[in-house]
mmCIF file of C-alpha atoms and ligand atoms in Angstrom:
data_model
loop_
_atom_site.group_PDB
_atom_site.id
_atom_site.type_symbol
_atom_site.label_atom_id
_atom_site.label_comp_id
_atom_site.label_asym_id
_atom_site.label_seq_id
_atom_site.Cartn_x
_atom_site.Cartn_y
_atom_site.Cartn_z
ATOM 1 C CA UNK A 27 12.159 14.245 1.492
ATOM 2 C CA UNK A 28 10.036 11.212 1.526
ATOM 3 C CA UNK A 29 6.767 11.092 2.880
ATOM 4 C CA UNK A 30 6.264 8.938 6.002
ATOM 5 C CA UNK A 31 3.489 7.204 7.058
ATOM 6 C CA UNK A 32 1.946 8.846 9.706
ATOM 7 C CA UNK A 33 -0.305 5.896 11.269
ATOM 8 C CA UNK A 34 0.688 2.191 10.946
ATOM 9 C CA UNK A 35 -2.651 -0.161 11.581
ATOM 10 C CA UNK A 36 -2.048 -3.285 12.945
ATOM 11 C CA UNK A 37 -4.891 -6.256 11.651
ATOM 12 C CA UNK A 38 -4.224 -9.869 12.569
ATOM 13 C CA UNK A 39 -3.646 -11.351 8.923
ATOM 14 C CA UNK A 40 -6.530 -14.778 9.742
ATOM 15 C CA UNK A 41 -9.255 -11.948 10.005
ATOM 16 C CA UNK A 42 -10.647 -10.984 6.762
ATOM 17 C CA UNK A 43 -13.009 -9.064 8.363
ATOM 18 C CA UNK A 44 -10.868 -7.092 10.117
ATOM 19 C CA UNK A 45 -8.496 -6.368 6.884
ATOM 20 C CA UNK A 46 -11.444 -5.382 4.698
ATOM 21 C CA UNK A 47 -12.219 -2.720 7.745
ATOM 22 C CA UNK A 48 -8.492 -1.907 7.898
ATOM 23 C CA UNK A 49 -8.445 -1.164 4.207
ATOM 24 C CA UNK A 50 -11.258 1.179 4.446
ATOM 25 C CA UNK A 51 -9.605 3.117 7.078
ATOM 26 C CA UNK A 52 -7.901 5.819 6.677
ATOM 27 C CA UNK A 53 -4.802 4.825 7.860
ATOM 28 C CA UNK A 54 -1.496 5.617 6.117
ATOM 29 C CA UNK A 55 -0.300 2.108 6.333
ATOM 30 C CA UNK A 56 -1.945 -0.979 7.461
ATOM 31 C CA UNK A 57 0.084 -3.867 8.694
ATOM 32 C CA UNK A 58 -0.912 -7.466 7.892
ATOM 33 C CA UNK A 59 0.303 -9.707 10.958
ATOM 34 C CA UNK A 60 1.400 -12.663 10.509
ATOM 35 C CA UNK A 61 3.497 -12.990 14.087
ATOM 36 C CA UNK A 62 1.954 -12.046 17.654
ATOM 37 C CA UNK A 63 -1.836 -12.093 17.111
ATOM 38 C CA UNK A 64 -2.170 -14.864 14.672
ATOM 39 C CA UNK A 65 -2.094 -18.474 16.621
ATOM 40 C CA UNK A 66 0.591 -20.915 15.645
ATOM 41 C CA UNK A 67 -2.754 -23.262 14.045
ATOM 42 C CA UNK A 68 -3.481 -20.235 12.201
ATOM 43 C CA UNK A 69 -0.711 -19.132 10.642
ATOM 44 C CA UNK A 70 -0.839 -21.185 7.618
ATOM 45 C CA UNK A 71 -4.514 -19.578 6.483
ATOM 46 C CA UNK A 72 -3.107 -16.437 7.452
ATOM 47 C CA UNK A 73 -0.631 -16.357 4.506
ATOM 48 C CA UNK A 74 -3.631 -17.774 2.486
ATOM 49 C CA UNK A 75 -5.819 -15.025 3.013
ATOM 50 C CA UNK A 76 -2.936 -12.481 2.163
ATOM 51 C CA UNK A 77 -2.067 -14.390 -1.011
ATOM 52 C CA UNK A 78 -5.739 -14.445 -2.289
ATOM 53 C CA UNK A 79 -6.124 -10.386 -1.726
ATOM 54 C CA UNK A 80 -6.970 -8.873 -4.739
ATOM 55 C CA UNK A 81 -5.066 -6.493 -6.158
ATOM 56 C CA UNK A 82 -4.118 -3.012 -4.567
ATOM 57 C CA UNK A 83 -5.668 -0.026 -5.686
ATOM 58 C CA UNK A 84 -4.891 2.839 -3.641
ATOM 59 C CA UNK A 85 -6.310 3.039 0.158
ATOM 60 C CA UNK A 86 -3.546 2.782 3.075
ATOM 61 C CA UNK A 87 0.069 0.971 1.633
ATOM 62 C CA UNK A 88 0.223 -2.637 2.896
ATOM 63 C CA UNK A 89 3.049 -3.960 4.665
ATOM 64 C CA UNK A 90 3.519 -7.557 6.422
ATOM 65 C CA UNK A 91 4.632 -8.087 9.682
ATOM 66 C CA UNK A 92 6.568 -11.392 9.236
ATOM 67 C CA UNK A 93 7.405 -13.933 11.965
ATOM 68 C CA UNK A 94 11.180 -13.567 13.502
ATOM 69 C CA UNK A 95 14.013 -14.492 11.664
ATOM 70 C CA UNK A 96 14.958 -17.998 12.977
ATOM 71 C CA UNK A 97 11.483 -18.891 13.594
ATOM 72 C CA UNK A 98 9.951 -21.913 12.091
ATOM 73 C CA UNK A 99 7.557 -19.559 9.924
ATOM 74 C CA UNK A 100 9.963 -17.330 8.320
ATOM 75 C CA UNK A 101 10.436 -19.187 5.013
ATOM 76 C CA UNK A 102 6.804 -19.178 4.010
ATOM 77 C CA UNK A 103 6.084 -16.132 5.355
ATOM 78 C CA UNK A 104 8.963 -14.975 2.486
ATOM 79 C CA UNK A 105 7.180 -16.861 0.271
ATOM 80 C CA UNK A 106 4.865 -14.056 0.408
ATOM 81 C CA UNK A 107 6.461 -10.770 -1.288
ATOM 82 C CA UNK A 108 6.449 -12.146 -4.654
ATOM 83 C CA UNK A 109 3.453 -10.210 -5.200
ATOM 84 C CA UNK A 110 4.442 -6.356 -5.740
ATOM 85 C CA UNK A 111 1.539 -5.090 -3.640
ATOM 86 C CA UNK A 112 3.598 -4.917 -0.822
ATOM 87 C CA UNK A 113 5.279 -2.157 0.070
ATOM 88 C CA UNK A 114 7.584 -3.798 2.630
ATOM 89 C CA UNK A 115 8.103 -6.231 5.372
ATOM 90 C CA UNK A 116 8.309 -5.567 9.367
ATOM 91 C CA UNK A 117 10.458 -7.414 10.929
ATOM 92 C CA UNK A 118 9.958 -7.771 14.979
ATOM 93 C CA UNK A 119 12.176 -9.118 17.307
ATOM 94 C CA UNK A 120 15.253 -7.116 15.142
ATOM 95 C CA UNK A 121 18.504 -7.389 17.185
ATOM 96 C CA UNK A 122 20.985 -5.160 14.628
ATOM 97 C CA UNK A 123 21.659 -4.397 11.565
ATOM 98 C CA UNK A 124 22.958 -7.244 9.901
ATOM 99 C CA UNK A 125 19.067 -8.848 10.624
ATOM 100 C CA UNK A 126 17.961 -6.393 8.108
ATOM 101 C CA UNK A 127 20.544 -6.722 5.877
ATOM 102 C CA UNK A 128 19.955 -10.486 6.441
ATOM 103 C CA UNK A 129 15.924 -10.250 5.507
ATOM 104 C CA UNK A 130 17.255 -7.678 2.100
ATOM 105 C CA UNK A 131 19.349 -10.477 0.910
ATOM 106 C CA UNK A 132 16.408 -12.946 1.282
ATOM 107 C CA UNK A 133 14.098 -10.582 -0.280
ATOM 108 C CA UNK A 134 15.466 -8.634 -3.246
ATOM 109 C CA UNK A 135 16.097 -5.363 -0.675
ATOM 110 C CA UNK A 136 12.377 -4.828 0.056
ATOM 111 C CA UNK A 137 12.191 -1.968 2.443
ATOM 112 C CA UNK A 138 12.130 -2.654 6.022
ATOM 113 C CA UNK A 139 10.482 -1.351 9.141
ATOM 114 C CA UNK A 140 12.262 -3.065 12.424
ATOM 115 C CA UNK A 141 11.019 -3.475 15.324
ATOM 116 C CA UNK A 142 13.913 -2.649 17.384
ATOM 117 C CA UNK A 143 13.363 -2.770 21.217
ATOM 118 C CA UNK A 144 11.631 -6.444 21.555
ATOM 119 C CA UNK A 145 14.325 -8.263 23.234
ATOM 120 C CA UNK A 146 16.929 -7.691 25.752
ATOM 121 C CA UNK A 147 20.062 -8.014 23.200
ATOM 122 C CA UNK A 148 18.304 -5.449 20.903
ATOM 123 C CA UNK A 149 19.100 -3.063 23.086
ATOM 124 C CA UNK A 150 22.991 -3.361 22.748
ATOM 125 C CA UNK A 151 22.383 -3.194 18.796
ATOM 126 C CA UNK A 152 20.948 0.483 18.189
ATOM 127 C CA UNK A 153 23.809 2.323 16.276
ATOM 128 C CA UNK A 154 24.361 -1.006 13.709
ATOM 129 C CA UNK A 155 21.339 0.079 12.041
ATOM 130 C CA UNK A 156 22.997 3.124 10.488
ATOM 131 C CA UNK A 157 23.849 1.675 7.136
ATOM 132 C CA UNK A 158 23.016 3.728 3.840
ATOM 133 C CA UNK A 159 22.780 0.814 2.100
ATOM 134 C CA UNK A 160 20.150 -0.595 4.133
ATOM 135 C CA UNK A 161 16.791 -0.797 2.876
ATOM 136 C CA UNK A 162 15.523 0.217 6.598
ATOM 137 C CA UNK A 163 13.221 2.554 6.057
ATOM 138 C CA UNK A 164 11.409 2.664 9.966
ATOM 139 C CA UNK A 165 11.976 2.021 13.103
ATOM 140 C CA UNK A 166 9.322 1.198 15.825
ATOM 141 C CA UNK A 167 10.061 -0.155 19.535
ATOM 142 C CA UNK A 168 7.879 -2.077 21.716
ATOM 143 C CA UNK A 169 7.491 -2.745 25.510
ATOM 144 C CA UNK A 170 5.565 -6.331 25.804
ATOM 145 C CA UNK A 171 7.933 -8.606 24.757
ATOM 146 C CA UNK A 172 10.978 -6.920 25.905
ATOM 147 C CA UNK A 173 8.812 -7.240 29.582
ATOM 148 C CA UNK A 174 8.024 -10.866 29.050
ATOM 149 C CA UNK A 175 11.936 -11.846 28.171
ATOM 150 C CA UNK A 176 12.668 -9.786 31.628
ATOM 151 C CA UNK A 177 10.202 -11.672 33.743
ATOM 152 C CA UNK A 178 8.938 -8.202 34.623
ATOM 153 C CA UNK A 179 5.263 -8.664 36.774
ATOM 154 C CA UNK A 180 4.727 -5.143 35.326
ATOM 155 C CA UNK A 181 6.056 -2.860 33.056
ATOM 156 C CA UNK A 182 4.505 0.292 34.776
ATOM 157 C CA UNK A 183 5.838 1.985 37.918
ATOM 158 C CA UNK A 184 4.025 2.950 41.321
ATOM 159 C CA UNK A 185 2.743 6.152 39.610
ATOM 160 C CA UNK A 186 1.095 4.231 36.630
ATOM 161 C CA UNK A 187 4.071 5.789 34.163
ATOM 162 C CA UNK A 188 5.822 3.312 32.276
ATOM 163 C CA UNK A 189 9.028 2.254 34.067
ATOM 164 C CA UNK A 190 12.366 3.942 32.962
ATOM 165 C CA UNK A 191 13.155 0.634 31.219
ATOM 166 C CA UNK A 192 10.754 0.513 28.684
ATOM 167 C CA UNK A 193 11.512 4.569 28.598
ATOM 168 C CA UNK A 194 15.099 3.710 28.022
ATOM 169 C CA UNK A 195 14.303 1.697 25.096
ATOM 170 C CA UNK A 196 11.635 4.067 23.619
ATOM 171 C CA UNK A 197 14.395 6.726 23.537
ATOM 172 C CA UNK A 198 17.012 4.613 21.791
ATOM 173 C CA UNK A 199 14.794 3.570 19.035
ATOM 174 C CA UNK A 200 14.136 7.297 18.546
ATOM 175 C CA UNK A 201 17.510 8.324 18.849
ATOM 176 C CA UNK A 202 18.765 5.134 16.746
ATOM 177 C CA UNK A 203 16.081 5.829 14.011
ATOM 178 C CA UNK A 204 17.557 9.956 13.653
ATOM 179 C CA UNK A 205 21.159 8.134 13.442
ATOM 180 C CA UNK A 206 19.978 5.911 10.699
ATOM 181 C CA UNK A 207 17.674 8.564 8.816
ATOM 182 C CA UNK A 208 14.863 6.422 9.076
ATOM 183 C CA UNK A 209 11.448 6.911 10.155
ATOM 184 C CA UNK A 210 11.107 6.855 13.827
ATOM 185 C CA UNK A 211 7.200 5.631 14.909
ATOM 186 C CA UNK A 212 6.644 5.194 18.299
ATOM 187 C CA UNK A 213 4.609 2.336 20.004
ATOM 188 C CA UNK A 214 1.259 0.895 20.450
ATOM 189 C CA UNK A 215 -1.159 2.495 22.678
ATOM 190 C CA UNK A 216 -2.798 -0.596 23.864
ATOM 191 C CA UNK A 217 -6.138 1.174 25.629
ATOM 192 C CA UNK A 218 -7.948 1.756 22.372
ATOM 193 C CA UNK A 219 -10.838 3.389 24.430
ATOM 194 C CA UNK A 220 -9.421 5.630 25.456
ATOM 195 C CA UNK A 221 -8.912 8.295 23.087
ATOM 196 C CA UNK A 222 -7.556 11.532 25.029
ATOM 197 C CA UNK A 223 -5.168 9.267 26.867
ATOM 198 C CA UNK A 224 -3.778 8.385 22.704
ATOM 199 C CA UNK A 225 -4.307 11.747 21.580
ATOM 200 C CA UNK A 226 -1.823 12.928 24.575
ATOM 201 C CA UNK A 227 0.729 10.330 23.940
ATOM 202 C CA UNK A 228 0.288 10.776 20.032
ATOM 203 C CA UNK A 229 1.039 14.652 20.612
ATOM 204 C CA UNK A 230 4.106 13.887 23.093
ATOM 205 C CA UNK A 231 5.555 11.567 20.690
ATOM 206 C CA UNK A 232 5.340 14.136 17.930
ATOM 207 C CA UNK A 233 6.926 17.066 19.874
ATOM 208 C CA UNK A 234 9.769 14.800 20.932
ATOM 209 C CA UNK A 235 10.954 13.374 16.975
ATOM 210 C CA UNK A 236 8.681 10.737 16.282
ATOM 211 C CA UNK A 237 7.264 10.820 12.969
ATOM 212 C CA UNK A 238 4.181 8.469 13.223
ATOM 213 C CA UNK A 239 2.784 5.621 15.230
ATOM 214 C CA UNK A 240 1.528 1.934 15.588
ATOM 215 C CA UNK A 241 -2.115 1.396 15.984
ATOM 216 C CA UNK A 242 -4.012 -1.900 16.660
ATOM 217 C CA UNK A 243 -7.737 -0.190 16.400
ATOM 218 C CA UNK A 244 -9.564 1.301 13.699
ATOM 219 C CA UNK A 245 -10.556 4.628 16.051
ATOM 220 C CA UNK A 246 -7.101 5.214 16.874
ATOM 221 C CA UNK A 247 -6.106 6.264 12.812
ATOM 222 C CA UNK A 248 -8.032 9.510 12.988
ATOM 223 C CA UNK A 249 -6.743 10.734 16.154
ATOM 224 C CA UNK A 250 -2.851 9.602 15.488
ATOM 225 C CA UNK A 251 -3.281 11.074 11.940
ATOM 226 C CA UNK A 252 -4.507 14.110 13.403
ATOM 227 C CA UNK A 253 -1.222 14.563 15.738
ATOM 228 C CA UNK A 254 0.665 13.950 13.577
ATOM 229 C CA UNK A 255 0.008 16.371 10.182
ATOM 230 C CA UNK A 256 1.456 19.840 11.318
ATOM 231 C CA UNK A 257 -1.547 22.737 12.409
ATOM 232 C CA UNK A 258 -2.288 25.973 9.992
ATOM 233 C CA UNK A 259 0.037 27.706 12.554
ATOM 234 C CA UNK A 260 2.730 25.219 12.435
ATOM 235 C CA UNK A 261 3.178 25.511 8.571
ATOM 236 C CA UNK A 262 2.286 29.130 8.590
ATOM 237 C CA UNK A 263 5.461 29.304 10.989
ATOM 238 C CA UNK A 264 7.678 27.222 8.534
ATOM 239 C CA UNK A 265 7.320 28.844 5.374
ATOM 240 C CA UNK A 266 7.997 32.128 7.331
ATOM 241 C CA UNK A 267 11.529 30.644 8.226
ATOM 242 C CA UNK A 268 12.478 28.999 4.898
ATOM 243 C CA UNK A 269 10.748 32.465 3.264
ATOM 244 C CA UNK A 270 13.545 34.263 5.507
ATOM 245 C CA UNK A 271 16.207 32.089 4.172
ATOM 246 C CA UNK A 272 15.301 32.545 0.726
ATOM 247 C CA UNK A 273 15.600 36.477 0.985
ATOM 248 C CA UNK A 274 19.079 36.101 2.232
ATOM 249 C CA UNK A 275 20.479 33.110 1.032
ATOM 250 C CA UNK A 276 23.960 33.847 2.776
ATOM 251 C CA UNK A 277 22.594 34.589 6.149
ATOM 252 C CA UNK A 278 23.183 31.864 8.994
ATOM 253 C CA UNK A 279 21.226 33.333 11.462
ATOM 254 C CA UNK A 280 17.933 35.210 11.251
ATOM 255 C CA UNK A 281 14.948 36.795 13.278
ATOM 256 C CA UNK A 282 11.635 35.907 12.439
ATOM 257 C CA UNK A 283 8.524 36.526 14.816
ATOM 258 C CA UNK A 284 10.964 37.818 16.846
ATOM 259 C CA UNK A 285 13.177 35.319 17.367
ATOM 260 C CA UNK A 286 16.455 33.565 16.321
ATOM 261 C CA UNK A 287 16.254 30.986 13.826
ATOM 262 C CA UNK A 288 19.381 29.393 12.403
ATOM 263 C CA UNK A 289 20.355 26.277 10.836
ATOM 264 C CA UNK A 290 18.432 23.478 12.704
ATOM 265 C CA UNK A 291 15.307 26.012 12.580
ATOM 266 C CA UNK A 292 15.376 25.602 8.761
ATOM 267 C CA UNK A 293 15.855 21.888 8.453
ATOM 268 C CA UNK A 294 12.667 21.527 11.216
ATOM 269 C CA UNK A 295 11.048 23.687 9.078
ATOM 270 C CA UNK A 296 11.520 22.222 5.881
ATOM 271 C CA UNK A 297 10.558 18.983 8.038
ATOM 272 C CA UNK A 298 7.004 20.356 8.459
ATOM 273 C CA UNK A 299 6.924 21.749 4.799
ATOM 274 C CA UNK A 300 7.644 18.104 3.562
ATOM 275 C CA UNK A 301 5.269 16.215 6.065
ATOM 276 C CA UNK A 302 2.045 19.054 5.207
ATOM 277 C CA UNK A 303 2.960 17.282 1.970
HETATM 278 N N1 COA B 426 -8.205 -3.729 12.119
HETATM 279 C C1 COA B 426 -9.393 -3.816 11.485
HETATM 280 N N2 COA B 426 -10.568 -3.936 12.097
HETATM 281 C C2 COA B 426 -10.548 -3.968 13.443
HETATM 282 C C3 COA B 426 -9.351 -3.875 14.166
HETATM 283 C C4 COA B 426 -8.139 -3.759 13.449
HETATM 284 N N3 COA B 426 -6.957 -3.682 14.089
HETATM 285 N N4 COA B 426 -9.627 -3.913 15.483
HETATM 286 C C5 COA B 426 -10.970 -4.017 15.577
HETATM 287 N N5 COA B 426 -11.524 -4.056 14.357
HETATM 288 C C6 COA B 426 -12.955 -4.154 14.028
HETATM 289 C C7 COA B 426 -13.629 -5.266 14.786
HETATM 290 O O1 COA B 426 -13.523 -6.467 14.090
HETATM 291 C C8 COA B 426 -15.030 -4.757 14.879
HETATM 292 O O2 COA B 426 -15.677 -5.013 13.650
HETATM 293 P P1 COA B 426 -17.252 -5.291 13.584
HETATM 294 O O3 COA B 426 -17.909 -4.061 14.080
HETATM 295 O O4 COA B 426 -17.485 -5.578 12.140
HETATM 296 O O5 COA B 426 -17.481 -6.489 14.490
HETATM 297 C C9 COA B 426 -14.866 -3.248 14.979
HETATM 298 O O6 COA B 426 -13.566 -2.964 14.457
HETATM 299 C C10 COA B 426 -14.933 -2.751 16.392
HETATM 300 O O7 COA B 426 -14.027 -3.476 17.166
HETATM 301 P P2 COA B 426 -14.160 -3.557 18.742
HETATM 302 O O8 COA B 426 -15.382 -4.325 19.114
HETATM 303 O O9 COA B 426 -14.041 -2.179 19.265
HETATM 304 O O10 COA B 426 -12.871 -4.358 19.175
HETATM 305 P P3 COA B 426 -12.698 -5.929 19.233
HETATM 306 O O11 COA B 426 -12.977 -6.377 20.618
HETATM 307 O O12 COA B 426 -13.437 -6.579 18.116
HETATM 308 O O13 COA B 426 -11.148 -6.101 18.920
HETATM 309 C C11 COA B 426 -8.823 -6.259 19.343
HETATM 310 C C12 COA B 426 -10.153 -5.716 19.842
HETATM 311 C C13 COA B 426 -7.719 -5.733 20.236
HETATM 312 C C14 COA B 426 -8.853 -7.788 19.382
HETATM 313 C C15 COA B 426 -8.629 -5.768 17.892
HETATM 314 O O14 COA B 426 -8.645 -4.362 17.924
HETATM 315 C C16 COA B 426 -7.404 -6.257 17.169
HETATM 316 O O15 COA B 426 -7.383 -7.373 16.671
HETATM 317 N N6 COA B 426 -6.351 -5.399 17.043
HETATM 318 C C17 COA B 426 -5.164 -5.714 16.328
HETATM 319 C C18 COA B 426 -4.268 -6.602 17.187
HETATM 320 C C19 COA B 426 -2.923 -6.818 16.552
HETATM 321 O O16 COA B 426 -2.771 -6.878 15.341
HETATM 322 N N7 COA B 426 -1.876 -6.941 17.400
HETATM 323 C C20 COA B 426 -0.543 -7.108 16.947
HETATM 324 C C21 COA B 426 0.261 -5.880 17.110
HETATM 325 S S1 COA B 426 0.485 -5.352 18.768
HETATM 326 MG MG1 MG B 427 5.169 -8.902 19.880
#
């Protein structure tokens, strides 16, 4: 099992100052953005900046968040992944699966991490991802310009919870990303502040499948790295149930702690095994 990236670090690609802060972090993976926070007059020193890096030497893997296929940046953003440092592209504003298939043909099947929830088609596109010869290797969703394309005044409901919407597509990227056997990493938590507010989401999104998750502030990688690496207990617990298994190999069903464990039970646990690395 592959290791996945646990927290994804946004830094707007014209800030050098922000990416040499971004590469000291501790993050898993930083993304270089080219596309949202980067102005259209910036753009072009953006790709400068990432072309003049110099070379990677350990510290967080470095993908690129590219501008959306179709848009008038997308062929010099390619330009781009000639260098090997990169370990793969983002692609926002992904409607299906043929958009990543169309980015691997453009770029010799780098791996790809879609952002799959970003407009209102995308939704109707979830189960096209499942392709095993895809080079899609995560899936992440996102609520702001999914919001924008509905002329939605807010994307929150009465009780401050996000509305069932933006819930809605959360769920399918999850669900979409277990269907494609890709990494599922949930959203940005835009209040970077506030940290028990992230550490409770981080947690939530952890106990529900996610595998990671997006963050656009230095002080979040600590906390999302932290909720996301499996406790003492958690791996204690895990090598209990694959131990079990491995004393009777042609058991289905066992007790351990004093309770059932079957099938699923040992695949969750070989989950945690894999991501305590
Ligand atoms: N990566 C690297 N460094 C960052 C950073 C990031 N994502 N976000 C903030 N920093 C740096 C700041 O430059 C600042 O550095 P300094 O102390 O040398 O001045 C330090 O961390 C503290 O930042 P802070 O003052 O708390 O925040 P800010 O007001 O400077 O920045 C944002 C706030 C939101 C503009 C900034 O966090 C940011 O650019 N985030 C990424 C946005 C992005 O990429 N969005 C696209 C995906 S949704
Ligand atoms: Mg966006």
């Amino acid at each position: 099992m592959k290791a996945h990236p646990r927290s994804w670090l946004f830094v707007p690609a014209d800030s050098e100052k922000k990416i040499a802060r971004a590469l000291a972090s501790e993050a898993d993976a930083v993304i270089f953005d080219l596309e949202d926070s980067v102005a259209p007059a910036r753009k072009a020193a953006a790709r400068e900046i990432l072309k003049s890096l110099p070379a990677r030497s350990g510290g967080p893997h470095w993908w690129v968040r590219i501008n959306p296929l179709g848009s008038e940046y997308l062929k010099a953003d390619l330009g781009l992944f000639a260098s090997a440092d990169f370990e793969g592209i983002v692609l926002p504003k992904a409607e299906s699966g043929a958009d990543v298939a169309q980015l691997a043909h453009r770029t010799g099947n780098l791996p790809v991490h879609a952002i799959v929830t970003e407009t209102p088609a995308s939704l109707f596109g979830m189960l096209s991802y499942r392709d095993p010869k895809s080079p899609l290797a995560a899936m992440s969703w996102g609520a702001e310009d999914l919001s924008a394309a509905l002329g939605a005044s807010s994307k929150y409901d009465a009780a401050g919870e996000l509305s069932f919407t933006y819930k809605l597509a959360r769920s399918l990227c999850l669900v979409a990303a277990a269907a494609a056997g890709v990494q599922a990493v949930d959203g940005v938590f835009a209040d970077f502040r506030d940290e028990q507010g992230l550490r409770a989401e981080a947690e939530a999104a952890r106990s529900e499948g996610f595998n990671g998750k997006l963050a656009i502030h230095p002080d979040q990688v600590a906390i999302i790295n932290a909720a996301f690496s499996p406790s003492k207990a958690e791996i204690a617990h895990a090598r209990a149930i694959v131990a079990a298994f491995e004393a009777e190999p042609d058991s289905g069903v066992l007790s351990v702690g004093g309770k059932m464990v079957d099938r699923p039970h040992l695949l969750q646990a070989q989950r945690v095994l894999a991501r305590a690395g």
